[in-house]
Each structure stands twice: as C-alpha cells, then as structure tokens.
Coordinates of C-alpha atoms in Angstrom, one line a residue:
Chain A
M23 CA 0.0 0.0 0.0
L24 CA 1.3 3.4 -1.0
A25 CA 1.5 5.6 2.1
L26 CA 2.0 9.2 1.3
D27 CA 2.9 11.7 3.9
F28 CA 3.1 15.4 3.1
A29 CA 3.3 16.6 6.7
F30 CA 7.0 17.6 6.3
F31 CA 6.0 20.2 3.7
T32 CA 5.9 23.2 6.1
P33 CA 6.3 26.8 5.0
D34 CA 9.9 26.6 6.3
V35 CA 10.7 23.8 4.0
I36 CA 9.1 25.6 1.1
S37 CA 11.0 28.8 1.7
G38 CA 14.2 26.9 2.5
Y39 CA 14.3 24.6 -0.5
I40 CA 11.7 25.5 -3.1
V41 CA 11.6 29.3 -3.4
K42 CA 15.3 29.7 -4.3
G43 CA 14.9 27.2 -7.1
F44 CA 11.6 28.6 -8.3
I45 CA 13.1 32.1 -8.6
F46 CA 16.0 30.7 -10.7
S47 CA 13.7 28.8 -13.0
L48 CA 11.6 31.9 -13.5
Q49 CA 14.7 34.0 -14.0
L50 CA 16.1 31.5 -16.5
T51 CA 12.7 31.4 -18.4
I52 CA 12.5 35.2 -18.6
V53 CA 16.1 35.8 -19.6
A54 CA 16.1 33.1 -22.2
M55 CA 12.7 34.4 -23.5
L56 CA 13.8 38.0 -23.9
G57 CA 17.3 37.2 -25.1
G58 CA 16.0 34.4 -27.3
I59 CA 13.4 36.6 -29.0
V60 CA 15.9 39.5 -29.6
L61 CA 18.6 37.1 -30.9
G62 CA 16.0 35.0 -32.8
T63 CA 14.6 38.1 -34.5
L64 CA 18.1 39.1 -35.7
L65 CA 18.6 35.5 -37.0
A66 CA 15.3 35.7 -38.8
L67 CA 16.1 39.0 -40.4
M68 CA 19.5 37.5 -41.5
R69 CA 17.8 34.5 -43.0
L70 CA 15.3 36.7 -44.9
S71 CA 17.9 39.2 -46.0
G72 CA 18.6 37.4 -49.3
K73 CA 22.3 38.0 -48.8
T74 CA 24.2 34.7 -48.8
W75 CA 26.8 35.8 -46.3
L76 CA 24.1 36.5 -43.8
V77 CA 21.7 33.7 -44.7
M78 CA 24.3 30.9 -44.5
P79 CA 25.6 31.4 -41.0
A80 CA 22.1 32.1 -39.6
A81 CA 20.7 29.0 -41.3
A82 CA 23.6 26.9 -40.1
Y83 CA 23.2 28.2 -36.5
V84 CA 19.5 27.6 -36.4
N85 CA 19.6 24.1 -38.0
T86 CA 22.5 23.0 -35.7
M87 CA 20.8 24.1 -32.5
R88 CA 17.5 22.5 -33.6
S89 CA 19.2 19.2 -34.4
V90 CA 20.9 18.7 -31.1
P91 CA 19.1 17.7 -27.8
L92 CA 19.0 20.6 -25.4
V93 CA 20.5 18.6 -22.6
M94 CA 23.6 18.0 -24.7
V95 CA 24.0 21.7 -25.5
I96 CA 23.7 22.4 -21.8
L97 CA 26.4 19.9 -20.9
W98 CA 28.7 20.8 -23.7
F99 CA 28.5 24.5 -23.0
F100 CA 29.1 23.9 -19.3
L101 CA 32.1 21.7 -20.0
L102 CA 33.7 23.5 -23.0
I103 CA 33.5 27.2 -22.0
P104 CA 35.8 26.9 -19.0
L105 CA 38.4 25.3 -21.3
V106 CA 38.0 28.3 -23.6
I107 CA 38.0 31.2 -21.1
G108 CA 40.2 29.4 -18.6
R109 CA 37.9 29.6 -15.6
P110 CA 34.7 27.9 -14.5
L111 CA 31.5 29.8 -15.4
G112 CA 29.2 28.4 -12.7
A113 CA 26.2 26.3 -13.5
E114 CA 23.6 29.1 -13.3
T115 CA 25.4 31.6 -15.5
S116 CA 26.2 28.8 -17.9
A117 CA 22.5 27.8 -18.0
L118 CA 21.4 31.4 -18.6
I119 CA 23.7 31.7 -21.7
T120 CA 23.0 28.3 -23.0
F121 CA 19.2 28.6 -22.9
T122 CA 19.3 32.1 -24.5
L123 CA 21.4 30.7 -27.4
F124 CA 19.4 27.6 -27.8
E125 CA 15.9 29.2 -27.6
A126 CA 17.0 31.9 -30.1
A127 CA 17.0 29.1 -32.7
Y128 CA 13.4 28.3 -32.0
Y129 CA 12.2 31.9 -31.6
S130 CA 13.9 32.7 -34.9
E131 CA 11.8 30.2 -36.8
I132 CA 8.7 31.7 -35.2
M133 CA 9.7 35.3 -36.0
R134 CA 10.6 34.2 -39.6
A135 CA 7.1 32.9 -40.1
G136 CA 5.8 36.1 -38.5
I137 CA 7.8 38.4 -40.7
Q138 CA 6.6 36.5 -43.7
S139 CA 3.0 36.8 -42.6
V140 CA 3.2 40.6 -43.1
S141 CA 2.4 41.3 -46.8
R142 CA 5.1 42.7 -49.1
G143 CA 2.8 45.6 -49.8
Q144 CA 3.4 46.8 -46.2
V145 CA 7.1 46.8 -46.9
A146 CA 6.6 48.7 -50.1
A147 CA 4.5 51.2 -48.3
G148 CA 7.2 51.8 -45.8
Y149 CA 9.8 52.3 -48.4
A150 CA 7.5 54.5 -50.5
L151 CA 7.2 56.9 -47.6
G152 CA 11.0 57.2 -47.6
M153 CA 11.7 54.9 -44.7
S154 CA 15.0 53.0 -44.5
Y155 CA 15.2 49.2 -44.2
R156 CA 15.7 49.6 -40.5
Q157 CA 12.7 51.9 -40.1
T158 CA 10.5 49.7 -42.3
M159 CA 11.3 46.7 -40.2
G160 CA 11.3 48.4 -36.8
L161 CA 8.1 50.5 -37.3
V162 CA 6.0 48.5 -39.8
V163 CA 7.0 44.8 -40.2
L164 CA 8.2 43.6 -36.8
P165 CA 5.4 45.1 -34.7
Q166 CA 2.9 43.3 -36.9
A167 CA 5.0 40.1 -37.0
F168 CA 5.3 40.1 -33.2
R169 CA 1.6 40.6 -32.8
N170 CA 0.7 37.9 -35.2
M171 CA 3.0 35.4 -33.5
L172 CA 2.4 36.3 -29.9
P173 CA 0.4 33.2 -29.1
V174 CA 3.1 31.0 -30.7
L175 CA 5.9 32.9 -28.9
L176 CA 4.2 32.4 -25.6
T177 CA 3.6 28.7 -26.2
Q178 CA 7.3 28.3 -27.0
T179 CA 8.0 30.1 -23.7
I180 CA 5.8 27.5 -21.8
I181 CA 7.9 24.7 -23.3
L182 CA 11.0 26.7 -22.4
F183 CA 9.8 26.9 -18.8
Q184 CA 9.3 23.1 -18.7
D185 CA 12.8 22.6 -20.3
T186 CA 14.5 24.6 -17.6
S187 CA 14.3 21.5 -15.5
L188 CA 17.1 20.0 -17.7
V189 CA 19.7 22.1 -15.9
Y190 CA 19.8 19.2 -13.4
A191 CA 22.4 17.9 -15.8
I192 CA 24.9 20.5 -14.7
G193 CA 23.7 20.7 -11.1
A194 CA 22.1 24.2 -11.2
Y195 CA 19.7 25.0 -8.4
D196 CA 16.3 25.3 -10.1
L197 CA 12.8 24.5 -9.1
L198 CA 13.2 20.7 -9.6
K199 CA 16.5 20.7 -7.8
G200 CA 14.8 22.3 -4.7
F201 CA 12.3 19.5 -4.6
E202 CA 14.9 16.9 -5.2
I203 CA 17.1 18.0 -2.3
A204 CA 14.1 18.4 0.0
G205 CA 13.1 14.8 -0.9
K206 CA 16.5 13.5 -0.1
N207 CA 16.8 15.4 3.2
F208 CA 13.4 14.2 4.5
N209 CA 13.6 10.9 2.7
R210 CA 10.3 11.6 0.9
P211 CA 11.3 11.5 -2.8
V212 CA 7.9 10.3 -4.1
E213 CA 6.0 13.0 -2.3
T214 CA 8.4 15.8 -3.4
Y215 CA 8.4 14.7 -7.1
L216 CA 4.7 14.4 -7.0
V217 CA 4.3 18.0 -5.7
A218 CA 6.9 19.2 -8.2
A219 CA 4.9 17.6 -11.0
V220 CA 1.6 19.2 -9.9
L221 CA 3.3 22.6 -9.6
Y222 CA 4.8 22.3 -13.1
F223 CA 1.4 21.3 -14.4
I224 CA -0.5 24.1 -12.7
I225 CA 1.9 26.7 -14.0
S226 CA 2.1 25.4 -17.5
F227 CA -1.6 24.7 -17.8
S228 CA -2.7 28.0 -16.6
L229 CA -0.3 29.7 -18.9
S230 CA -1.7 27.7 -21.9
M231 CA -5.2 28.8 -20.9
L232 CA -4.0 32.4 -20.9
V233 CA -2.6 31.9 -24.4
R234 CA -5.9 30.5 -25.6
K235 CA -7.7 33.5 -24.2
L236 CA -5.2 35.8 -25.9
Q237 CA -5.6 34.0 -29.2
Q238 CA -9.4 34.5 -29.1
R239 CA -8.9 38.2 -28.4
I240 CA -6.5 38.7 -31.3
A241 CA -8.8 36.8 -33.6
I242 CA -11.6 39.3 -32.8
V243 CA -9.4 42.3 -33.3
R244 CA -8.7 41.1 -36.8
Chain B
M145 CA 9.6 66.2 -63.5
I146 CA 9.7 62.4 -64.3
E147 CA 11.8 61.2 -67.3
I148 CA 11.7 57.6 -68.1
K149 CA 14.4 56.7 -70.6
N150 CA 14.6 53.3 -72.4
I151 CA 13.7 51.2 -69.4
S152 CA 13.9 47.4 -69.8
K153 CA 13.3 44.9 -67.0
W154 CA 13.6 41.1 -66.8
Y155 CA 12.4 38.6 -64.2
G156 CA 15.0 36.0 -64.9
A157 CA 14.7 35.2 -68.6
F158 CA 11.2 36.8 -68.9
Q159 CA 11.1 40.4 -70.1
V160 CA 8.4 42.4 -68.3
L161 CA 9.4 45.9 -69.7
T162 CA 10.8 46.6 -73.1
D163 CA 12.5 49.9 -73.9
C164 CA 9.9 52.2 -72.2
T165 CA 10.3 55.9 -72.7
T166 CA 8.1 58.8 -71.7
Q167 CA 8.1 61.8 -69.5
V168 CA 5.8 63.7 -67.1
E169 CA 6.1 67.5 -67.0
K170 CA 5.4 69.5 -63.9
G171 CA 1.7 69.8 -63.3
E172 CA 0.8 67.1 -65.8
V173 CA -1.6 64.2 -65.2
I174 CA -0.6 61.1 -67.1
V175 CA -2.9 58.0 -67.1
V176 CA -1.3 54.7 -67.8
C177 CA -3.6 51.9 -68.9
G178 CA -3.5 48.6 -70.6
P179 CA -4.5 44.9 -70.1
S180 CA -3.4 43.1 -67.0
G181 CA 0.1 41.8 -67.2
S182 CA 1.1 44.6 -69.6
G183 CA 3.7 46.0 -67.2
K184 CA 2.0 49.2 -66.2
S185 CA 2.2 48.6 -62.4
T186 CA 5.8 47.5 -62.8
L187 CA 6.7 50.6 -64.7
I188 CA 5.2 53.0 -62.1
K189 CA 7.0 51.1 -59.3
C190 CA 10.3 51.6 -61.2
V191 CA 9.8 55.4 -60.9
N192 CA 10.4 55.4 -57.2
G193 CA 12.8 52.4 -57.2
L194 CA 10.4 49.9 -55.6
E195 CA 11.2 47.7 -58.6
V196 CA 14.7 47.6 -60.0
F197 CA 15.3 47.7 -63.8
Q198 CA 18.3 46.4 -65.7
Q199 CA 18.5 48.8 -68.6
G200 CA 17.8 52.5 -69.1
D201 CA 17.3 55.1 -66.4
I202 CA 14.6 57.2 -64.8
F203 CA 15.1 60.8 -63.5
V204 CA 12.9 62.3 -60.9
N205 CA 13.5 66.0 -60.7
G206 CA 16.9 65.4 -62.3
T207 CA 17.9 62.7 -59.8
S208 CA 18.7 59.3 -61.3
V209 CA 16.8 56.4 -59.8
G210 CA 19.1 53.7 -61.4
D211 CA 22.3 55.2 -60.0
P212 CA 23.4 53.1 -57.0
K213 CA 24.8 56.2 -55.4
T214 CA 21.3 57.8 -55.3
N215 CA 19.8 58.1 -51.8
L216 CA 16.6 56.2 -52.7
P217 CA 14.8 56.7 -49.3
K218 CA 15.4 60.5 -49.7
L219 CA 14.1 60.4 -53.3
R220 CA 11.0 58.4 -52.2
S221 CA 10.3 60.7 -49.3
H222 CA 9.1 63.3 -51.8
V223 CA 7.4 61.0 -54.3
G224 CA 4.0 60.1 -53.0
M225 CA 2.6 56.7 -53.8
V226 CA -0.8 55.2 -53.4
F227 CA -1.3 51.4 -53.7
Q228 CA -4.1 49.2 -55.0
H229 CA -4.5 47.6 -51.5
F230 CA -4.1 50.9 -49.6
E231 CA -1.3 49.5 -47.4
L232 CA -2.2 51.6 -44.3
F233 CA -0.4 50.3 -41.3
P234 CA -3.0 48.2 -39.5
H235 CA -1.3 48.3 -36.0
M236 CA -1.5 52.2 -35.9
T237 CA -4.4 54.6 -35.6
I238 CA -5.2 56.8 -38.6
T239 CA -3.4 59.7 -36.9
E240 CA -0.3 57.6 -36.4
N241 CA -0.5 56.4 -40.0
L242 CA -0.4 60.1 -41.1
S243 CA 2.3 61.3 -38.8
I244 CA 4.8 58.4 -38.6
A245 CA 6.8 59.1 -41.7
Q246 CA 6.7 62.8 -41.2
V247 CA 8.3 62.4 -37.8
K248 CA 10.7 59.5 -38.6
V249 CA 11.7 60.5 -42.2
L250 CA 11.3 64.2 -42.4
G251 CA 12.2 64.9 -38.8
R252 CA 9.1 67.0 -38.1
S253 CA 7.9 67.4 -34.5
K254 CA 5.0 65.3 -33.4
D255 CA 2.7 68.3 -33.0
E256 CA 3.7 69.7 -36.4
A257 CA 3.1 66.2 -38.0
N258 CA -0.3 65.8 -36.3
E259 CA -1.4 69.2 -37.4
R260 CA -0.4 68.6 -41.0
G261 CA -2.0 65.1 -40.8
M262 CA -5.3 66.5 -39.5
K263 CA -5.5 69.2 -42.1
L264 CA -5.1 66.6 -44.9
L265 CA -7.5 64.2 -43.2
D266 CA -10.1 67.0 -43.1
R267 CA -9.4 67.6 -46.7
V268 CA -10.3 64.0 -47.7
G269 CA -13.4 64.3 -45.4
L270 CA -12.3 61.9 -42.7
K271 CA -11.5 64.1 -39.7
Q272 CA -14.0 62.1 -37.5
Q273 CA -12.0 58.9 -38.1
A274 CA -8.7 60.1 -36.8
H275 CA -8.6 57.9 -33.6
K276 CA -9.7 54.7 -35.4
H277 CA -7.6 51.9 -36.8
P278 CA -7.6 51.2 -40.6
G279 CA -9.5 48.0 -40.1
Q280 CA -12.5 50.0 -38.9
L281 CA -12.8 52.0 -42.1
S282 CA -14.3 51.1 -45.4
G283 CA -12.1 50.5 -48.4
G284 CA -12.8 53.9 -49.9
Q285 CA -12.1 55.6 -46.6
Q286 CA -8.8 53.7 -46.3
Q287 CA -7.7 54.7 -49.7
R288 CA -8.6 58.4 -49.0
V289 CA -6.4 58.1 -45.8
A290 CA -3.7 56.6 -47.9
I291 CA -3.8 59.6 -50.3
A292 CA -3.7 61.9 -47.3
R293 CA -0.7 60.0 -45.9
A294 CA 1.2 60.4 -49.2
L295 CA 0.3 64.1 -49.3
S296 CA 1.5 64.6 -45.7
M297 CA 5.1 64.2 -47.0
D298 CA 4.6 67.3 -49.3
P299 CA 5.4 65.3 -52.4
I300 CA 6.6 66.9 -55.6
C301 CA 4.6 64.3 -57.6
M302 CA 2.2 61.5 -56.9
L303 CA 2.2 57.9 -58.2
F304 CA -1.1 56.0 -58.2
D305 CA -1.0 52.2 -58.7
E306 CA -4.6 51.1 -59.6
P307 CA -6.0 53.1 -56.7
T308 CA -9.6 52.0 -57.3
S309 CA -9.2 48.5 -58.5
A310 CA -9.7 46.9 -55.1
L311 CA -12.7 49.0 -54.2
D312 CA -16.4 48.1 -54.2
P313 CA -18.1 50.1 -57.1
E314 CA -19.9 52.5 -54.8
M315 CA -16.7 53.6 -53.2
V316 CA -14.8 54.3 -56.4
N317 CA -16.1 57.8 -56.8
E318 CA -15.2 59.1 -53.4
V319 CA -11.6 58.2 -54.2
L320 CA -11.7 59.6 -57.7
D321 CA -13.2 62.8 -56.4
V322 CA -10.1 63.4 -54.2
M323 CA -7.8 62.6 -57.1
V324 CA -9.6 64.9 -59.5
Q325 CA -9.4 67.7 -57.0
L326 CA -5.7 67.0 -56.6
A327 CA -5.2 67.1 -60.4
Q328 CA -7.1 70.4 -60.7
E329 CA -4.8 71.9 -58.0
G330 CA -1.9 71.2 -60.3
M331 CA -0.3 68.2 -58.7
T332 CA 2.0 66.2 -61.0
M333 CA 0.4 62.7 -61.2
M334 CA 1.1 59.4 -62.9
V335 CA -1.9 57.2 -62.5
V336 CA -2.2 53.5 -63.5
T337 CA -6.0 53.0 -63.8
H338 CA -8.8 51.6 -65.9
E339 CA -11.0 54.5 -65.0
M340 CA -11.4 56.1 -68.4
G341 CA -13.8 58.7 -67.0
F342 CA -11.0 60.0 -64.8
A343 CA -8.7 59.9 -67.8
R344 CA -11.1 61.9 -70.0
K345 CA -11.8 64.4 -67.2
V346 CA -8.4 65.4 -65.9
S347 CA -5.5 63.7 -67.8
N348 CA -3.2 65.5 -70.2
R349 CA -1.9 62.4 -71.8
V350 CA -2.7 58.7 -71.9
I351 CA -0.1 56.0 -72.1
F352 CA -1.3 52.6 -73.4
M353 CA 0.9 49.6 -72.6
D354 CA 0.8 46.0 -73.9
Q355 CA 3.2 43.2 -73.3
G356 CA 5.7 45.4 -71.5
S357 CA 5.9 48.1 -74.2
I358 CA 4.5 51.5 -74.4
V359 CA 2.3 51.1 -77.5
E360 CA 0.6 54.5 -77.5
D361 CA 1.6 57.8 -75.8
A362 CA -0.9 60.4 -76.9
T363 CA -3.0 63.4 -75.7
K364 CA -6.3 62.3 -74.4
E365 CA -8.1 63.8 -77.4
D366 CA -6.0 61.7 -79.7
F367 CA -6.1 58.6 -77.6
F368 CA -9.9 58.5 -77.2
G369 CA -10.6 60.1 -80.6
K370 CA -8.3 58.1 -83.0
P371 CA -6.0 55.6 -81.3
R372 CA -3.3 54.6 -83.8
S373 CA -2.6 51.1 -82.7
E374 CA -5.0 48.3 -83.3
R375 CA -4.3 46.9 -79.8
A376 CA -5.4 50.2 -78.2
Q377 CA -8.5 50.3 -80.4
Q378 CA -9.5 46.8 -79.3
F379 CA -8.8 47.7 -75.6
L380 CA -10.9 50.8 -75.8
S381 CA -13.8 49.1 -77.5
K382 CA -13.8 46.4 -74.9
I383 CA -13.8 48.7 -71.8
L384 CA -15.9 51.5 -73.3
S385 CA -18.6 49.3 -74.8
H386 CA -20.8 49.2 -71.7

C-alpha cells in the first residue's frame, strides 16, 4: 500500500528549499525568452535578407541548434566554455547563456514565419514613404509580425519553462532541484516529485489557458 | 519632372518591360492603362525604385533612380505613392499612419506632423475617423487616408497604382473625387488605372501599354478620338462598350 505523507511540507521547507529554485527557474525562463526573442529576431532577419553571407551562418546556426538535444547543449557548453575562457563559469550563468542561445534558434523560426506573414505591400508602403530598411522593419513589419506570432511565442515560452528542469544535468539549483534536495533530506522523494509535477502542471496549464484567451482576443481584433 | 528613358526589365529570362520611354512634366496628369500583365504597375513602381530595372534610367526632378549612389529613401520621401490595396499600417491609428513618416523620415515634431495630418484628413473628409484603426474603415475611406498619408510628406509628384481596383463600385467615386481635386490643383500625377472617365476628365496624356511596351503615348483627345494602334482600339472598344 502506498502511504504518502506530506506533513513535512511546512512553510519553512518551502521557503528553505523551493523558493530559491523557483526564482532561478523563473529568471532562466524570462532571460532566455527576452534574449532568445531578440537574438532570434536578428537571426530571422538575417535568413530573410537574401544576402548569402548573412543567410548561410544564420541557417547553419538555427539548424544545428535545432538538431541537437537541449540537454547535450547544456552539458557541452558547461564543459567547454571553462576550457576556452580558462575559468569555470558556474552552473547558473552557464544555463542562462545556453538557454538564450538555444531558444534563439526556435524563436527565430517563429519570427521568420511572423515576418513572412506581413504582406510585401506593407514593406513597399514603408519604403515608398522614404523609410529606410531599419525603419520599415522596426516600425512597420516587426510590430505586426510580433503581434501575429504572440500566441506561438508564448507557447514556446511555456515549453521553455518546462525545459529549464534540464539544468539538473549540470547541477544548477532550479525548481526541480529544490524538490529533489528536500526529498532527499526528508527521505520523501515520491511526495516531493509528486508535488513538483503538480506545480509544473499548474503553472504550464494556466499559462496555456491564458494563451488561448489571448488567441481569441487577437482573432476578434482582426 | 519624371523622365523615363529606355527602361527594360527582366524577371530571370522573362522580359516584363521593353524599352519604355516617356516623361511627365510638372503639373501634368498622365494616365497609364493597358490589359493586365502589360507591365503598367511594374513601370510605375520603377519610378520610385520599388522595382529595379536592368536597362535605361529614370530621372525624378533630375535625380537618377538607377544610379546606385542615389539616396533612394530620400528620393522616395518626396514622391508620394498610393497602392491598390491601400497599405495603411494596421497596427497604428489613422493619426499615427499620417504622422509616422513625417516624424521619422522628415524629422518633423509630433505636433507639427499631427497638425499637418489632421489638415489633410479634413481635406479628404475623414477628420472624424482620426482615432480609429484602418481595419475599422471602409475600403474607400482607407484609400482616402492613404492619399492623405502620401500628401503629408509634401510630395513633388504622386504615383497611383490602380487606386480604385480593389474597391467596391460604390466607393470608387469618393476616391476619384479626391484625385480629380488634386489634379485640378496642379499636382503632377502618374496614374495607373482603368477609370477612363477619370482619364477623360483630368488627364493630359494617356499611355497605353501592352506586353511590357508603351504602344501609345498620346494626348487624351488623340487617344480617345483616334487611337493609332490596333491593340489600343481593341482595348478601348472592350472597356468602353458598356
């Protein structure tokens, strides 16, 4: 008979083990989202530039990142960068950089589709008013691309939030790690992993519902 | 004002424009017509460099469009263009649509740009719509805003690329009225259109294109009275028979 005992989950345990990890997972998600979207947008613009010397490196970067499992990128970055810069980077910093670089590849594909969803006539209208390439992109195309793709960008961010748990590979202290340590210390691994699963579910599921709401609203505005 | 000299253009091996030559003097209104696929839209887009051409050159107020050293954004900033599908910026209000390029391209202050924008919006009869988004306006209203947006840049000439082709019939006239008024005020205009009524009323010359070439370039009296080419005669009899 499975006997579950959650009595050890006191506020002290939560603030002592879980909060720290939760804050890092959140931080990792937000940094990788913002950095990934900025970098991904640049990659998308490079791929759509029509200039071979910009298209090739961007395409190679995106395809490589998308062909390698994330956990391997996390590991390799963590192991290789100290060899290059001559000192250890720390698991958290390493994770922040890796996730930004990795997610950029996925966000770039979303932004590429978004940019292509804006009609060529809009670009022509920007140019016809005397705008430069930069102005046409920044004022006309990207705001529309971003808006069209907002639900997809947020869905990718939910996946990103779930993927942050992969930093266990390099021992960074994230939300899952907090539960893991608590489980070990109190010898209640089943209970802690169960609570962790429920927490991940609640966060991800409510965010998905939010995205769905948003999608409906955008659909009406159009 | 606009000099088009021996323009040829290819898409790969397919030639879309063949040795097109014409000119538009200051204050003239030129109508460009012809069957679809004749290259008339492509030609007018070459004038402000939205389409590149491989041979010949175009001069706008003496500035070469084909010269790679030409500052095309600067040239375009004083050549107004109106598109078939309006191309207002859907994520901005009408007021923002009218002021954005004035501020970002011409460097006007926001107040100055808004004032100029409102004046032109009033002129096309849409002052009440300033706070709305383009999606909330009818096609005819959107096209009138698009004309006001082009005028807000104080252009030296205006290019119209089938401005009424995407409109419901009952909205065509409200747009043509604005264009007629503009023509009567002396604006230099190059207009790709099938609206022969507009051509008769205000144009100085009519250019007829077929298969990428300028087949006929005549005063409107000559064009409607006695078109020389058989192709133009056929075209006219087809579109004027109803």
